[in-house]
Amino acid sequence: YRAGFACVEPVLAGQAGILRPENVGPTFVQLRGIQSSNVSSQAPLEAVVKTDSVKQLKEELEAIVGASNVSSGESVIRQHGQDEGPHAGNSPDIVVFPSSTEEVSQICKICTHHNVPIIAYGTGTGLEGGISAVEGGVCVNVSKNMNKILEVHQEDFCAVVQPG
């Protein structure tokens, strides 16, 4: 069973993804490593996506980078799941736009705690599908807010720059 778009994959406890008519009613749903037991197999897509665990993850990320730097909007997640290559990509569940190395570190700690995959995103111009969120997860876009030149060493033609 795969609903609507790539970030929703219900998994019945003990039955590894097999949804049967006799299993109607409350079930144990896993949203790419984030579990919630308050969703039924017949729930609308919005109810599955907005489980308490996903809300908690999004709130924790917003506490680090601010609400304006976290998105789960369809156009944003679709953009961050497809590079310039010919193959269809998979969208992440959430996109985060950190401003510093410290924020990236905190995001990684939260994702590790929740057992959520992390996908690094620069400009999306690759051809080999490296940004495709095969298992969903959190896409960390370092090009929007981490695009500064930190140091310039003219004597040896070197510079220290942020990844964006």
Tab-separated table of C-alpha atoms in Angstrom:
chain	number	residue	atom	x	y	z
A	1	TYR	CA	0.000	0.000	0.000
A	2	ARG	CA	1.401	3.368	-0.995
A	3	ALA	CA	-0.779	6.441	-0.600
A	4	GLY	CA	-0.670	9.510	-2.802
A	5	PHE	CA	2.999	10.406	-2.756
A	6	ALA	CA	6.247	8.809	-1.709
A	7	CYS	CA	6.429	9.920	1.917
A	8	VAL	CA	3.607	7.739	3.243
A	9	GLU	CA	4.304	4.049	3.765
A	10	PRO	CA	1.984	2.415	6.320
A	11	VAL	CA	3.347	-0.764	7.845
A	12	LEU	CA	1.201	-3.054	9.981
A	13	ALA	CA	2.956	-4.303	13.070
A	14	GLY	CA	3.895	-7.918	12.479
A	15	GLN	CA	2.714	-7.913	8.863
A	16	ALA	CA	5.408	-5.820	7.127
A	17	GLY	CA	3.299	-3.672	4.851
A	18	ILE	CA	0.449	-6.053	4.014
A	19	LEU	CA	-2.885	-4.255	4.319
A	20	ARG	CA	-5.900	-6.569	4.188
A	21	PRO	CA	-9.644	-5.850	4.490
A	22	GLU	CA	-9.771	-7.706	7.832
A	23	ASN	CA	-7.248	-5.243	9.260
A	24	VAL	CA	-9.631	-2.255	9.155
A	25	GLY	CA	-9.596	-0.098	12.245
A	26	PRO	CA	-6.797	1.253	14.418
A	27	THR	CA	-3.485	-0.070	13.288
A	28	PHE	CA	0.159	0.591	13.948
A	29	VAL	CA	1.468	2.884	11.226
A	30	GLN	CA	5.115	3.626	10.582
A	31	LEU	CA	5.938	6.783	8.636
A	32	ARG	CA	9.526	6.166	7.566
A	33	GLY	CA	10.799	5.343	11.018
A	34	ILE	CA	8.385	7.575	12.931
A	35	GLN	CA	5.615	5.556	14.547
A	36	SER	CA	2.131	6.500	15.632
A	37	SER	CA	-0.679	4.238	16.779
A	38	ASN	CA	-3.497	6.781	16.428
A	39	VAL	CA	-3.997	6.365	12.677
A	40	SER	CA	-6.219	3.837	10.919
A	41	SER	CA	-5.579	2.185	7.582
A	42	GLN	CA	-8.625	4.004	6.231
A	43	ALA	CA	-7.495	7.442	7.426
A	44	PRO	CA	-7.210	10.258	4.878
A	45	LEU	CA	-3.722	11.179	3.736
A	46	GLU	CA	-3.674	14.330	5.894
A	47	ALA	CA	-4.248	12.255	9.046
A	48	VAL	CA	-1.362	9.935	8.205
A	49	VAL	CA	1.076	12.752	7.400
A	50	LYS	CA	0.172	14.818	10.464
A	51	THR	CA	0.802	12.207	13.132
A	52	ASP	CA	2.015	13.361	16.513
A	53	SER	CA	5.539	12.064	15.845
A	54	VAL	CA	5.891	13.953	12.567
A	55	LYS	CA	4.592	17.110	14.219
A	56	GLN	CA	7.079	16.615	17.048
A	57	LEU	CA	9.977	16.174	14.608
A	58	LYS	CA	8.963	19.282	12.674
A	59	GLU	CA	8.608	21.299	15.897
A	60	GLU	CA	12.053	20.199	17.076
A	61	LEU	CA	13.582	21.260	13.736
A	62	GLU	CA	11.728	24.589	13.866
A	63	ALA	CA	13.159	25.209	17.348
A	64	ILE	CA	16.649	24.999	15.831
A	65	VAL	CA	16.299	26.950	12.570
A	66	GLY	CA	12.994	28.820	12.971
A	67	ALA	CA	9.614	28.007	11.435
A	68	SER	CA	10.402	29.949	8.254
A	69	ASN	CA	13.334	27.612	7.575
A	70	VAL	CA	11.391	24.332	7.772
A	71	SER	CA	8.982	23.224	5.055
A	72	SER	CA	6.829	20.237	4.268
A	73	GLY	CA	4.936	22.001	1.485
A	74	GLU	CA	4.367	19.834	-1.567
A	75	SER	CA	6.199	22.066	-4.050
A	76	VAL	CA	9.250	22.365	-1.771
A	77	ILE	CA	9.555	18.650	-1.015
A	78	ARG	CA	9.043	17.742	-4.685
A	79	GLN	CA	11.793	20.163	-5.733
A	80	HIS	CA	14.160	18.640	-3.174
A	81	GLY	CA	13.489	15.065	-4.279
A	82	GLN	CA	14.322	15.458	-7.960
A	83	ASP	CA	17.654	16.440	-9.488
A	84	GLU	CA	18.381	17.183	-13.165
A	85	GLY	CA	18.754	13.494	-14.021
A	86	PRO	CA	16.309	11.513	-16.163
A	87	HIS	CA	15.060	9.223	-13.391
A	88	ALA	CA	12.105	10.067	-11.172
A	89	GLY	CA	13.160	10.922	-7.648
A	90	ASN	CA	11.489	10.447	-4.269
A	91	SER	CA	10.553	13.432	-2.141
A	92	PRO	CA	11.768	13.918	1.436
A	93	ASP	CA	9.206	14.385	4.206
A	94	ILE	CA	10.614	17.690	5.475
A	95	VAL	CA	13.110	20.241	4.081
A	96	VAL	CA	15.272	22.273	6.477
A	97	PHE	CA	17.345	25.371	5.626
A	98	PRO	CA	20.096	25.761	8.277
A	99	SER	CA	22.283	28.865	8.603
A	100	SER	CA	25.342	27.440	10.343
A	101	THR	CA	27.418	24.335	10.930
A	102	GLU	CA	26.059	24.224	14.492
A	103	GLU	CA	22.478	24.084	13.197
A	104	VAL	CA	23.411	21.273	10.785
A	105	SER	CA	24.908	19.359	13.718
A	106	GLN	CA	21.763	19.811	15.834
A	107	ILE	CA	19.549	18.727	12.909
A	108	CYS	CA	21.639	15.575	12.500
A	109	LYS	CA	21.331	14.792	16.220
A	110	ILE	CA	17.539	15.106	16.109
A	111	CYS	CA	17.241	12.975	12.970
A	112	THR	CA	19.503	10.323	14.503
A	113	HIS	CA	17.402	10.331	17.679
A	114	HIS	CA	14.220	9.775	15.618
A	115	ASN	CA	15.946	7.291	13.260
A	116	VAL	CA	15.090	9.498	10.260
A	117	PRO	CA	17.276	9.564	7.112
A	118	ILE	CA	19.160	12.764	6.257
A	119	ILE	CA	19.606	13.904	2.646
A	120	ALA	CA	22.124	16.664	1.924
A	121	TYR	CA	21.074	19.141	-0.778
A	122	GLY	CA	23.289	21.695	-2.505
A	123	THR	CA	21.818	22.933	-5.769
A	124	GLY	CA	20.025	19.879	-7.157
A	125	THR	CA	21.969	19.897	-10.418
A	126	GLY	CA	23.308	16.343	-10.200
A	127	LEU	CA	22.360	13.726	-12.788
A	128	GLU	CA	22.608	10.501	-10.822
A	129	GLY	CA	19.713	10.783	-8.324
A	130	GLY	CA	21.882	11.405	-5.271
A	131	ILE	CA	19.262	13.637	-3.649
A	132	SER	CA	16.388	11.199	-4.093
A	133	ALA	CA	14.905	10.450	-0.678
A	134	VAL	CA	14.582	6.706	-1.169
A	135	GLU	CA	13.429	6.196	2.435
A	136	GLY	CA	11.950	9.675	2.930
A	137	GLY	CA	13.462	11.709	5.718
A	138	VAL	CA	14.785	15.220	6.223
A	139	CYS	CA	16.476	17.100	3.395
A	140	VAL	CA	19.080	19.599	4.619
A	141	ASN	CA	19.442	22.416	2.059
A	142	VAL	CA	22.723	24.224	2.649
A	143	SER	CA	22.536	26.539	-0.382
A	144	LYS	CA	19.866	28.998	0.775
A	145	ASN	CA	21.320	30.301	4.056
A	146	MET	CA	24.897	28.969	4.031
A	147	ASN	CA	26.278	30.823	1.022
A	148	LYS	CA	28.865	33.184	2.475
A	149	ILE	CA	32.576	33.663	1.907
A	150	LEU	CA	34.123	33.360	5.375
A	151	GLU	CA	37.812	34.076	4.672
A	152	VAL	CA	39.949	35.092	1.702
A	153	HIS	CA	43.695	34.475	1.673
A	154	GLN	CA	45.003	36.497	-1.266
A	155	GLU	CA	48.610	35.457	-0.770
A	156	ASP	CA	47.889	31.797	-1.611
A	157	PHE	CA	44.651	32.210	-3.598
A	158	CYS	CA	42.588	30.250	-1.067
A	159	ALA	CA	39.221	30.980	0.435
A	160	VAL	CA	37.049	29.452	3.159
A	161	VAL	CA	33.435	29.333	2.037
A	162	GLN	CA	30.170	27.869	3.252
A	163	PRO	CA	28.785	24.952	1.183
A	164	GLY	CA	26.053	26.962	-0.578
